[in-house]
PDB file of C-alpha atoms in Angstrom:
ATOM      1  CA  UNK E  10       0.000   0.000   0.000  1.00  0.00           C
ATOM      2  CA  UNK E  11       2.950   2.438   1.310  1.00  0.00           C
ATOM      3  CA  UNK E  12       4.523   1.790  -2.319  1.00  0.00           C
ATOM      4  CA  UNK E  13       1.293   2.828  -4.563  1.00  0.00           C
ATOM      5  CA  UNK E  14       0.656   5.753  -2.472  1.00  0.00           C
ATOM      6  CA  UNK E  15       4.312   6.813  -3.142  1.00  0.00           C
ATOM      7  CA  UNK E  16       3.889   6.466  -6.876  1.00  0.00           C
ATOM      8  CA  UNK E  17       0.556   8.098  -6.885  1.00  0.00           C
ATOM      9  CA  UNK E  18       1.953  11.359  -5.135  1.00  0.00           C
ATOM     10  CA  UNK E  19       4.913  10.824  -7.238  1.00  0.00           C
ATOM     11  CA  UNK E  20       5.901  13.901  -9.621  1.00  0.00           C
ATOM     12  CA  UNK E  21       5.353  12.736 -13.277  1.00  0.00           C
ATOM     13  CA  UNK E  22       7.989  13.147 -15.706  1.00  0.00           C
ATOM     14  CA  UNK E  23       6.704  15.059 -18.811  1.00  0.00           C
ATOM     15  CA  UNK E  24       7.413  13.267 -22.626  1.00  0.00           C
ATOM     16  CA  UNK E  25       8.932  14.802 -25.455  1.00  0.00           C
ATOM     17  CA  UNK E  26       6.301  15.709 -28.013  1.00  0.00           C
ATOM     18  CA  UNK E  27       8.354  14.028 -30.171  1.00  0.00           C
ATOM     19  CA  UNK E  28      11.016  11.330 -29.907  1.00  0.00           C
ATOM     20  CA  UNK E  29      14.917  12.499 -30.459  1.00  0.00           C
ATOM     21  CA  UNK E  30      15.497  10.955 -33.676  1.00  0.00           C
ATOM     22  CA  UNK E  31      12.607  12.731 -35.123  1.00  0.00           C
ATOM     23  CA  UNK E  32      13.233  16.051 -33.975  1.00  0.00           C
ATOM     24  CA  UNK E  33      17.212  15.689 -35.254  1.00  0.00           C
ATOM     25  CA  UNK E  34      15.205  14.816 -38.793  1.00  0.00           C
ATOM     26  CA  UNK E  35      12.857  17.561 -38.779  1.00  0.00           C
ATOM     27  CA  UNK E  36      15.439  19.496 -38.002  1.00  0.00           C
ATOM     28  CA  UNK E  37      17.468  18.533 -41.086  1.00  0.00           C
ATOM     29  CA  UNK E  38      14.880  18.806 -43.312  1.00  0.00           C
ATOM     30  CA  UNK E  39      13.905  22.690 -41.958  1.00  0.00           C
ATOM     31  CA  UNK E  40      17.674  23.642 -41.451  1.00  0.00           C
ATOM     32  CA  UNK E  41      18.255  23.611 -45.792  1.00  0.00           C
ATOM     33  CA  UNK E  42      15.118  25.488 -46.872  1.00  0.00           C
ATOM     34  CA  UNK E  43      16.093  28.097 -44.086  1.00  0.00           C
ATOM     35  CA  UNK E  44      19.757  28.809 -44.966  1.00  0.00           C
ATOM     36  CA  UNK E  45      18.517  28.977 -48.877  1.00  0.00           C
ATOM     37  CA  UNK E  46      16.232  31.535 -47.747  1.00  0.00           C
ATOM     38  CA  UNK E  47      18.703  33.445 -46.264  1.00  0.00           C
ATOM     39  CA  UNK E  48      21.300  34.154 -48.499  1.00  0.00           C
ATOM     40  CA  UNK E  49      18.710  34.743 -51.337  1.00  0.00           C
ATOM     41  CA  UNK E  50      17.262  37.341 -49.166  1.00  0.00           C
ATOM     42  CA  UNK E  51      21.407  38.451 -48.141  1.00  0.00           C
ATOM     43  CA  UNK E  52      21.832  38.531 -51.868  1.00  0.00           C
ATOM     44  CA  UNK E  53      18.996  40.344 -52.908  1.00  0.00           C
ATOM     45  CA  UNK E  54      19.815  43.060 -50.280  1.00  0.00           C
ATOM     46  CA  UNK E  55      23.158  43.213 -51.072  1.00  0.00           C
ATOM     47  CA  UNK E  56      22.359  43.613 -54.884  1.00  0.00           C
ATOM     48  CA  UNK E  57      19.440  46.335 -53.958  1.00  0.00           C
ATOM     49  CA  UNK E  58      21.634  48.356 -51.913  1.00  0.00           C
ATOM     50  CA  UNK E  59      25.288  48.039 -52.676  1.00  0.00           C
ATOM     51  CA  UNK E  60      25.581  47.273 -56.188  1.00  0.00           C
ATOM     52  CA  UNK E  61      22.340  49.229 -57.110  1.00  0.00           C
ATOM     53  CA  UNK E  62      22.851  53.289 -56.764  1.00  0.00           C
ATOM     54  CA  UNK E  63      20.134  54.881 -55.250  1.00  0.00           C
ATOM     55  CA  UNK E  64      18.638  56.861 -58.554  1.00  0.00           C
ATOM     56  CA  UNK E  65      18.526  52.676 -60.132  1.00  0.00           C
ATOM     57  CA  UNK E  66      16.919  51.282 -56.853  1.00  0.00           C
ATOM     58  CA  UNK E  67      13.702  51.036 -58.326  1.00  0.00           C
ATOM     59  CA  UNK E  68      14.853  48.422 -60.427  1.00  0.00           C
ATOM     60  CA  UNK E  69      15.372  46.160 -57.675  1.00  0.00           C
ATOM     61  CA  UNK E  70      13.696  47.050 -54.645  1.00  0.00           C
ATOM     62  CA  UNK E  71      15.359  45.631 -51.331  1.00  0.00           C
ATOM     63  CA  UNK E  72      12.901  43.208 -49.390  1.00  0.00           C
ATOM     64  CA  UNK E  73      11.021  45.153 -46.903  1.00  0.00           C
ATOM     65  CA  UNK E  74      10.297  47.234 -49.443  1.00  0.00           C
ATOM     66  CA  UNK E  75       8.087  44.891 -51.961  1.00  0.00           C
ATOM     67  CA  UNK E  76       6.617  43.479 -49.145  1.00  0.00           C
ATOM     68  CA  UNK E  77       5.853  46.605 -47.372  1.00  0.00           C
ATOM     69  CA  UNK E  78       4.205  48.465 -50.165  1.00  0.00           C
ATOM     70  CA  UNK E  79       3.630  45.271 -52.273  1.00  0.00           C
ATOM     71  CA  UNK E  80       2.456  42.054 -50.692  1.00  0.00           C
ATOM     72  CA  UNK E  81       1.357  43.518 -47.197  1.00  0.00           C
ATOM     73  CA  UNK E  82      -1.325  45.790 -49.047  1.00  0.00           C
ATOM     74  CA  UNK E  83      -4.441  43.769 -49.095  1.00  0.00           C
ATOM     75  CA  UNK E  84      -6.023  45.424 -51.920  1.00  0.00           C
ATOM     76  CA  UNK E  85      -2.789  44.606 -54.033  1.00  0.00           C
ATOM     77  CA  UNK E  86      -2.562  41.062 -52.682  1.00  0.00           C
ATOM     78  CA  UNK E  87      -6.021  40.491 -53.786  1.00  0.00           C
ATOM     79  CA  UNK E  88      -5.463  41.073 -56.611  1.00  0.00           C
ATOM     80  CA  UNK E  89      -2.284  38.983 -57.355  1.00  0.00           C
ATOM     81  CA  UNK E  90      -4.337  36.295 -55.261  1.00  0.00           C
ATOM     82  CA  UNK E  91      -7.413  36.118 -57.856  1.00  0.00           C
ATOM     83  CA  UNK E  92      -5.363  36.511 -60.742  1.00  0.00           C
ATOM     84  CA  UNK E  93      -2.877  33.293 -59.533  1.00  0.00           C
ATOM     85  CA  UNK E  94      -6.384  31.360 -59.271  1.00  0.00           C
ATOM     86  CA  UNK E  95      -6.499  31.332 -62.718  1.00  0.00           C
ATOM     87  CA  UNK E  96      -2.574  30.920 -63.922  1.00  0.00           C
ATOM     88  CA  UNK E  97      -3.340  27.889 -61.211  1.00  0.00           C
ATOM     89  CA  UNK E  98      -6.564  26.479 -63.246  1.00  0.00           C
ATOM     90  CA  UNK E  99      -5.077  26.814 -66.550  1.00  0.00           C
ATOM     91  CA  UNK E 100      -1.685  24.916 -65.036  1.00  0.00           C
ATOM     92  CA  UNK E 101      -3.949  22.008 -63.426  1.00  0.00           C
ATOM     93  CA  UNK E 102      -5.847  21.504 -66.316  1.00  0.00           C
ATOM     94  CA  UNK E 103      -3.258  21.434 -68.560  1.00  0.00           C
ATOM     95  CA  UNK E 104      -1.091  18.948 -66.319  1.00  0.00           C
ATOM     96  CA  UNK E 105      -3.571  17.165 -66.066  1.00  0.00           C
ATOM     97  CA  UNK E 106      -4.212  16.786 -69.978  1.00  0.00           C
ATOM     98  CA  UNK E 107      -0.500  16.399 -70.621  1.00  0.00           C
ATOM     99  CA  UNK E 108      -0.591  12.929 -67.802  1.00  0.00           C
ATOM    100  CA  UNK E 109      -3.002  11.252 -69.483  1.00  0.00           C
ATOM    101  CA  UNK E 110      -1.603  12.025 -73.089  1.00  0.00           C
ATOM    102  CA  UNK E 111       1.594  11.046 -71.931  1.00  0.00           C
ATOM    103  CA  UNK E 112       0.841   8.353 -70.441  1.00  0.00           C
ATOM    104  CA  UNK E 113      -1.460   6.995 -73.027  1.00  0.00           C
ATOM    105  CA  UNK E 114       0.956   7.841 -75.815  1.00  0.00           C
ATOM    106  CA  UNK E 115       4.037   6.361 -73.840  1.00  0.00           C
ATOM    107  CA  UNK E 116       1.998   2.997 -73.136  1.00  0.00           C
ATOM    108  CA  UNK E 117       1.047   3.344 -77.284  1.00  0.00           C
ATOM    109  CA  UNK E 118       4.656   3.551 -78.436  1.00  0.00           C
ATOM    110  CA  UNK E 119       6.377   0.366 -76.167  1.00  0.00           C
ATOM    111  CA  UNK E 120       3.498  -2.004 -77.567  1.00  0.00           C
ATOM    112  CA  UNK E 121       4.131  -1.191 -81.496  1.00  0.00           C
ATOM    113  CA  UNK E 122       7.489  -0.010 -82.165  1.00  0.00           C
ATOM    114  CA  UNK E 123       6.380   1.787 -85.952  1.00  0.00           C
ATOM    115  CA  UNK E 124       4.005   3.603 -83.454  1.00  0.00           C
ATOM    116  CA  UNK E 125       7.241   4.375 -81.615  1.00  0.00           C
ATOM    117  CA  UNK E 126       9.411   5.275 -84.956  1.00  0.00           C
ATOM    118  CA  UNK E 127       6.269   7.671 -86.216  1.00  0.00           C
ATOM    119  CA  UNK E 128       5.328   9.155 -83.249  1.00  0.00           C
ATOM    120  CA  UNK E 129       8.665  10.153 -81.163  1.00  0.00           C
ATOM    121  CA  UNK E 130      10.028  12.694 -83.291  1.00  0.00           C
ATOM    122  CA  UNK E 131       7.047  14.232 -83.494  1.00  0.00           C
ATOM    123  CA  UNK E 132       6.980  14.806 -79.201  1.00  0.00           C
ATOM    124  CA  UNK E 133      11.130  15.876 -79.452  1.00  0.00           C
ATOM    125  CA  UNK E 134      10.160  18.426 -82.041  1.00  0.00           C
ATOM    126  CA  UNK E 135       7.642  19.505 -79.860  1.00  0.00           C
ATOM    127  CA  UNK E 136      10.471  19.708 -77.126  1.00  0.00           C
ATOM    128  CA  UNK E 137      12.764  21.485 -79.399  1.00  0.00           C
ATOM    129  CA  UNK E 138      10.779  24.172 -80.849  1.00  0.00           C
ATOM    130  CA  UNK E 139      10.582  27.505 -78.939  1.00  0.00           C
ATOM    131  CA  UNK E 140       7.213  27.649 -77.749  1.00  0.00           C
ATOM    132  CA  UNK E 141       6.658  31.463 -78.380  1.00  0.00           C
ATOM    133  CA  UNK E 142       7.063  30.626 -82.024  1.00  0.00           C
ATOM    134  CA  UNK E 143       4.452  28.782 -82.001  1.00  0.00           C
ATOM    135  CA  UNK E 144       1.946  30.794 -79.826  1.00  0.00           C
ATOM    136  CA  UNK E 145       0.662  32.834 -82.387  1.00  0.00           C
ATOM    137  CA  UNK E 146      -0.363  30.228 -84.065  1.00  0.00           C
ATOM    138  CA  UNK E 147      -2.755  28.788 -81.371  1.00  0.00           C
ATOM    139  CA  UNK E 148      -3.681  32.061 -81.051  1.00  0.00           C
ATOM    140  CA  UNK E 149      -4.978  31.993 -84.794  1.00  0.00           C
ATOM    141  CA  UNK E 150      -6.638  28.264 -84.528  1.00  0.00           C
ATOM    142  CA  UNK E 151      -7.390  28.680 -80.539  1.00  0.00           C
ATOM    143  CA  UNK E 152      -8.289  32.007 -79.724  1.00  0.00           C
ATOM    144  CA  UNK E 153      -7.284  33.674 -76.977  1.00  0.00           C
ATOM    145  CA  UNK E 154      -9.279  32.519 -73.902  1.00  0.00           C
ATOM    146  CA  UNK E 155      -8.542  29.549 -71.862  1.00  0.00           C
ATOM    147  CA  UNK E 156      -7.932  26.609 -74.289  1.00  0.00           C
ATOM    148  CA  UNK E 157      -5.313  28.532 -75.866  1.00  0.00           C
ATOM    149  CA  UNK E 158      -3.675  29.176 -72.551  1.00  0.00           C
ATOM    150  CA  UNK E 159      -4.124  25.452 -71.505  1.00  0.00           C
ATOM    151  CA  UNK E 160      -2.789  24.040 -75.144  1.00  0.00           C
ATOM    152  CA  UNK E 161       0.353  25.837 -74.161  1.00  0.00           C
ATOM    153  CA  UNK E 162       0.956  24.316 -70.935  1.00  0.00           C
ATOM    154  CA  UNK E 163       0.210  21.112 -72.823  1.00  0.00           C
ATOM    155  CA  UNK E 164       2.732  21.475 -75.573  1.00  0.00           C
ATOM    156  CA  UNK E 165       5.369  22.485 -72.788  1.00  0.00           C
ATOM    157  CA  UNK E 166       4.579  19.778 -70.256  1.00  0.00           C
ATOM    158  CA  UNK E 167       4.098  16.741 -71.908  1.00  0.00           C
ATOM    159  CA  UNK E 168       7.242  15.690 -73.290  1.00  0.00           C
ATOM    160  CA  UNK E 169       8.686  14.645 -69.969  1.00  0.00           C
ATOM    161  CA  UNK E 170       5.857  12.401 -69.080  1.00  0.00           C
ATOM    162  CA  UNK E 171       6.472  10.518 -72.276  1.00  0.00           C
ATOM    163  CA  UNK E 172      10.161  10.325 -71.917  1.00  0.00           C
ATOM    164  CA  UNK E 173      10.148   9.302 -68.460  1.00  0.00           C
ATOM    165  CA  UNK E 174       6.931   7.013 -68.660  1.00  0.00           C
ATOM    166  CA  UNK E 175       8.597   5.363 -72.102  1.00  0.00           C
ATOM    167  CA  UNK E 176      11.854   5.076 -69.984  1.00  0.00           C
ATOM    168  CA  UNK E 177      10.004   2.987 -67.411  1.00  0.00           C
ATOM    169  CA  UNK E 178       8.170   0.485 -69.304  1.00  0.00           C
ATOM    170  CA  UNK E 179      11.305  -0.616 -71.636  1.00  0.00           C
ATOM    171  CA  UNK E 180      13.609  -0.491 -67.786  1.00  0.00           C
ATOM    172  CA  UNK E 181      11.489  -3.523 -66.862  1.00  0.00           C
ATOM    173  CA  UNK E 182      13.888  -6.225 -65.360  1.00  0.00           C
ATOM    174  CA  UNK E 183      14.471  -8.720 -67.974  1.00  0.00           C
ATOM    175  CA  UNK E 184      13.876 -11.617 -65.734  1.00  0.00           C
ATOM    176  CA  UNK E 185      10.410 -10.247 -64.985  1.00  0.00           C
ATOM    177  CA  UNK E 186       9.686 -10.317 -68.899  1.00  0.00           C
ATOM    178  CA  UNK E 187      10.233 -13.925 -68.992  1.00  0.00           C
ATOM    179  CA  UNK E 188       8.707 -14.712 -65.792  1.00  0.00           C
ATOM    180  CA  UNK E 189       5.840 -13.546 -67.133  1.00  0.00           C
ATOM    181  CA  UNK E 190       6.744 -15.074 -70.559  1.00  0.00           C
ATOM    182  CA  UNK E 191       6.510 -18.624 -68.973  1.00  0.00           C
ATOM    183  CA  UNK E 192       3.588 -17.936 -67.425  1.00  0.00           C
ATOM    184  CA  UNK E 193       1.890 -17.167 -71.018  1.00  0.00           C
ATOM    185  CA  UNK E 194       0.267 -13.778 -70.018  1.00  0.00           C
ATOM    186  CA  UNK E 195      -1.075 -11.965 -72.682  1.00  0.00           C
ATOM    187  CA  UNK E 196       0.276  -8.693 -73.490  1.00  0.00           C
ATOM    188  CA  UNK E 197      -2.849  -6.535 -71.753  1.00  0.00           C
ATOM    189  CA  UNK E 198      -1.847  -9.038 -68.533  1.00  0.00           C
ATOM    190  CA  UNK E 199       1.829  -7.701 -68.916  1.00  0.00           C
ATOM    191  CA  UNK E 200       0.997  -4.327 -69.369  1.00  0.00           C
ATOM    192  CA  UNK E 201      -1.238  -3.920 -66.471  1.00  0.00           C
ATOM    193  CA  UNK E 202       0.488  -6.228 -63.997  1.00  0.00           C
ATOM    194  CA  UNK E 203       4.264  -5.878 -64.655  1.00  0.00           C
ATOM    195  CA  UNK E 204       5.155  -2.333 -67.062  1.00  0.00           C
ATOM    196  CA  UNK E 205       2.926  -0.257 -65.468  1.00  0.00           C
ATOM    197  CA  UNK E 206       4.060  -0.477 -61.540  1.00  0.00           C
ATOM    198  CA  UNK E 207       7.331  -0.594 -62.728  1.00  0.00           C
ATOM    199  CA  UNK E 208       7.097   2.448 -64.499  1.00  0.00           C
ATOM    200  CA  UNK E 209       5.456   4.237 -62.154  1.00  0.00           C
ATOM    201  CA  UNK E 210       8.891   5.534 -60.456  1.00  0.00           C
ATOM    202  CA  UNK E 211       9.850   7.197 -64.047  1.00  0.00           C
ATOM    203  CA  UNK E 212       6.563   8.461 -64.855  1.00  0.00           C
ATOM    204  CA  UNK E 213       5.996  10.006 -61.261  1.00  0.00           C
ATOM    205  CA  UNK E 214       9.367  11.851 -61.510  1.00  0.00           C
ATOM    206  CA  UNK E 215       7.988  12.665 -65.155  1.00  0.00           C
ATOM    207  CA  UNK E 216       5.575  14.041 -63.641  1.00  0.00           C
ATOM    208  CA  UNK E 217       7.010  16.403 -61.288  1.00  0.00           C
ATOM    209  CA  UNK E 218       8.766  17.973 -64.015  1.00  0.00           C
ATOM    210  CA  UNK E 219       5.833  18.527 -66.233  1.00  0.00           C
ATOM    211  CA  UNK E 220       4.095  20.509 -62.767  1.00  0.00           C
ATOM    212  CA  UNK E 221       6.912  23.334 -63.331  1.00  0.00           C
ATOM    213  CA  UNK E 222       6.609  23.333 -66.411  1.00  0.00           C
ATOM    214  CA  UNK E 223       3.258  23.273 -66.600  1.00  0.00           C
ATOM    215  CA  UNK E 224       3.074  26.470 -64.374  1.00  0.00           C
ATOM    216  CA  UNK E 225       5.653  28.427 -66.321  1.00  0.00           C
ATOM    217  CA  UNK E 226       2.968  27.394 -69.803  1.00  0.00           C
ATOM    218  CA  UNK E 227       0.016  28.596 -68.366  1.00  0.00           C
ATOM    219  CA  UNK E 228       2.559  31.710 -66.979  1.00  0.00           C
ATOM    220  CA  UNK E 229       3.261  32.221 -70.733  1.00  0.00           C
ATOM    221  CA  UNK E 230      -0.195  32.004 -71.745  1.00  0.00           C
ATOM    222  CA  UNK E 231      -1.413  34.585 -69.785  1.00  0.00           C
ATOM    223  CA  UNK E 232       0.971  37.075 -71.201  1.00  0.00           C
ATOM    224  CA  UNK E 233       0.001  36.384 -74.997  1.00  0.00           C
ATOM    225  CA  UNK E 234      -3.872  35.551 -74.405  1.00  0.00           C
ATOM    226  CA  UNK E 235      -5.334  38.277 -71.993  1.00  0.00           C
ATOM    227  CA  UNK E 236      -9.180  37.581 -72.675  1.00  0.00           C
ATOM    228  CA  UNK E 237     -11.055  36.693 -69.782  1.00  0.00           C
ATOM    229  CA  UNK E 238      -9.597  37.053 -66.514  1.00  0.00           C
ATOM    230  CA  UNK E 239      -6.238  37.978 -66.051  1.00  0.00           C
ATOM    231  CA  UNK E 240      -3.744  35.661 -64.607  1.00  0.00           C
ATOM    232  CA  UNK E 241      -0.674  36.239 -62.899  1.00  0.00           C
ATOM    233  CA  UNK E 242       1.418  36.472 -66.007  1.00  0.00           C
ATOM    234  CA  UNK E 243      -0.517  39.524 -67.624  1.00  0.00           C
ATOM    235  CA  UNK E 244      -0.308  40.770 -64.109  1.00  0.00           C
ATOM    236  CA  UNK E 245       3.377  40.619 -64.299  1.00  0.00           C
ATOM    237  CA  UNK E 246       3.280  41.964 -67.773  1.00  0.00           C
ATOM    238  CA  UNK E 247       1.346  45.089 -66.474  1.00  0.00           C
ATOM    239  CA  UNK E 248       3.746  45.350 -64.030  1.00  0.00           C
ATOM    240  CA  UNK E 249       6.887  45.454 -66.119  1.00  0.00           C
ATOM    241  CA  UNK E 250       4.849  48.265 -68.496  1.00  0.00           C
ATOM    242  CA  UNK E 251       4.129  50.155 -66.135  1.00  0.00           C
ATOM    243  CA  UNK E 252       8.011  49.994 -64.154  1.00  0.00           C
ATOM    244  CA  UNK E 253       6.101  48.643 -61.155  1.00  0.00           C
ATOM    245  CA  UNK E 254       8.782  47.198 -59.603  1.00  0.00           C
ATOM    246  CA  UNK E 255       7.491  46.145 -55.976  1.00  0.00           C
ATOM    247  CA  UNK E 256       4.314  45.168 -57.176  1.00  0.00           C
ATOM    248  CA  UNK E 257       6.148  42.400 -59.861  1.00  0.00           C
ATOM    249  CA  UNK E 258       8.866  41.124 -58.107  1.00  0.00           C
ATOM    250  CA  UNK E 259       5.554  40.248 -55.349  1.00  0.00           C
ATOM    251  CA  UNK E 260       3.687  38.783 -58.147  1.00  0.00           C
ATOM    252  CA  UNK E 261       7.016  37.134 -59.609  1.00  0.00           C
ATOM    253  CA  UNK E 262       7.627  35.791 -55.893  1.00  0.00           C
ATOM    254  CA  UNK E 263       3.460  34.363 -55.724  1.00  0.00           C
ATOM    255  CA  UNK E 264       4.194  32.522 -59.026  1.00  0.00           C
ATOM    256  CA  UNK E 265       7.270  31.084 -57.440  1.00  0.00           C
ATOM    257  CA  UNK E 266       6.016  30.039 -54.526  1.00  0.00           C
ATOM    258  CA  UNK E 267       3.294  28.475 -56.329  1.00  0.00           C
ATOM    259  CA  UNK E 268       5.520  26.599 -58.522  1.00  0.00           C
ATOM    260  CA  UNK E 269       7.026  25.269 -55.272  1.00  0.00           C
ATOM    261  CA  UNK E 270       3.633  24.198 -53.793  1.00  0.00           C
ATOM    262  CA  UNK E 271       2.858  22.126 -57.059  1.00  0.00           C
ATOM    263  CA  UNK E 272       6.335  20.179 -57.160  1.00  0.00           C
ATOM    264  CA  UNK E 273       6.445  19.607 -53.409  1.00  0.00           C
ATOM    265  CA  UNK E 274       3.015  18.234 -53.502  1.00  0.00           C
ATOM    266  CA  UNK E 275       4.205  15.625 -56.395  1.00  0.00           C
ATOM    267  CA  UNK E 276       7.309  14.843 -54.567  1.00  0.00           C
ATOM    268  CA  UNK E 277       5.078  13.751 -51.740  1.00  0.00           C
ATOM    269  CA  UNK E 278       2.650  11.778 -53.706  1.00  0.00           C
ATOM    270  CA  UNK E 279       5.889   9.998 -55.350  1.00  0.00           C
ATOM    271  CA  UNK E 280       7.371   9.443 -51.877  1.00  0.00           C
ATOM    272  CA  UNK E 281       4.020   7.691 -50.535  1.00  0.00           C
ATOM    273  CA  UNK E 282       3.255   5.786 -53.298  1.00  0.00           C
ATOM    274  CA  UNK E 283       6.797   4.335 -54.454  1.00  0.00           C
ATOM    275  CA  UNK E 284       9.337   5.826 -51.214  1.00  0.00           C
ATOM    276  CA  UNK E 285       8.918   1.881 -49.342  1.00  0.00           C
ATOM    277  CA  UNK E 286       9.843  -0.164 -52.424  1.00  0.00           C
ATOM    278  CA  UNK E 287      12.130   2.032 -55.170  1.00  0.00           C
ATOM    279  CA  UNK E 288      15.006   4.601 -54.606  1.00  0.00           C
ATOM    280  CA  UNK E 289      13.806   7.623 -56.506  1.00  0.00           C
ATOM    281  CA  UNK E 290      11.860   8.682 -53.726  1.00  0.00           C
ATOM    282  CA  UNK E 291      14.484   9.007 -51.002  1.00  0.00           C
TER     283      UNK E 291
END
């Protein structure tokens, strides 16, 4: 009895929120973004006011400036908010598009290699062609509304998804092929069951790619086809008329940060679905 009493009116020893290891980890993984942030900021200030005379500082406006008189005004930030809705749309759909042509397309080629032969140069010229010399053509057969913004972020995006999805399916381990070789499946069977999961490392890295670039296409579109609402390229392309300098280094930095949202959000989905089994993901 003496001994429960004691450990009832025993003090309690508080737990670590989180074990040691953990912290040490999170602490790794914060430490990196943190430094990058700031020397770009050390940079950036040393640029704005050292290099920069003061007559030419409005070309590159030190920190606290664009977000004092940029980004902390909430009428301004409103704006740059609502207009980065719809860069965001147009860069969603037309990811989007691009994964399921480049998928489909990369699955088409590694079951008929004339399909391959025909259709491959066709997706590198895409790749190698400038895509603002081809932008006034879509304007001509598009418009200059949202499917002409989205057909750019397709044309920009999808060649990765291909290359990476195409890599996949031909990386399969050979002794997989004739495993399922000796088992006589068919070639929907091997497609489904074996090429596809296997590829799904290559076409998930593919994919993360394609997300930047599918941001800086819809970025591009909305500086060459300003009907309907304005995104946050034409934004940025009022800016730069107009020499607002705080105002598009903000918008510049929204875009950025949005790109970043949209490739860390991939990098997750690749390290849950492939991060226990395949390397790519560590």
């Amino acid at each position: 009895m003496v001994s429960i009493a004691a450990r009832a009116v025993a003090p309690t020893r508080s737990r670590p929120a989180l074990p040691v290891p953990q912290l040490r980890k999170l602490a790794r993984v914060l430490v990196a973004p943190a430094v990058s942030i700031a020397l770009a900021l050390a940079a950036w200030y040393a640029v704005s006011m050292l290099v920069l005379s003061e007559s030419r500082r409005f070309l590159l406006p030190p920190p606290h400036v664009v977000f004092g008189e940029s980004l902390a005004d909430p009428a301004k930030l409103e704006v740059m908010v609502e207009a980065l809705a719809v860069t965001a749309r147009v860069a969603l759909t037309g990811l989007l598009i691009s994964a399921v042509l480049g998928v489909a397309i990369a699955v088409l080629m590694s079951q008929a290699k004339p399909i391959e032969q025909v259709v491959y140069p066709y997706a590198v010229v895409l790749q190698a062609i400038p895509v603002l010399a081809v932008v006034p053509l879509i304007g001509l057969w598009l418009g200059y509304g949202f499917a002409a913004r989205t057909t750019v972020c397709v044309l920009i995006a999808i060649h990765p998804i291909i290359a990476m999805t195409l890599f996949g399916i031909k990386s399969v381990d050979a002794n997989l092929q004739e495993l399922f070789t000796l088992g006589r499946a068919g070639r929907l069977r091997r497609l489904w069951s074996l090429q596809l999961p296997a590829a799904l490392p290559s076409t998930l890295t593919g994919l993360r790619t394609a997300a930047g670039l599918s941001v800086t296409g819809a970025i591009i579109g909305d500086m060459f086809f300003a009907q309907g609402k304005p995104g946050i390229g034409t934004l940025l392309d009022t800016y730069r008329a107009r020499l607002q300098s705080e105002d598009l280094i903000g918008a510049l930095l929204l875009a950025a940060l949005f790109g970043v949202l949209v490739f860390t959000v991939f990098t997750v989905v690749q390290k849950v679905s492939v991060g226990r089994w395949h390397n790519s993901a560590h």
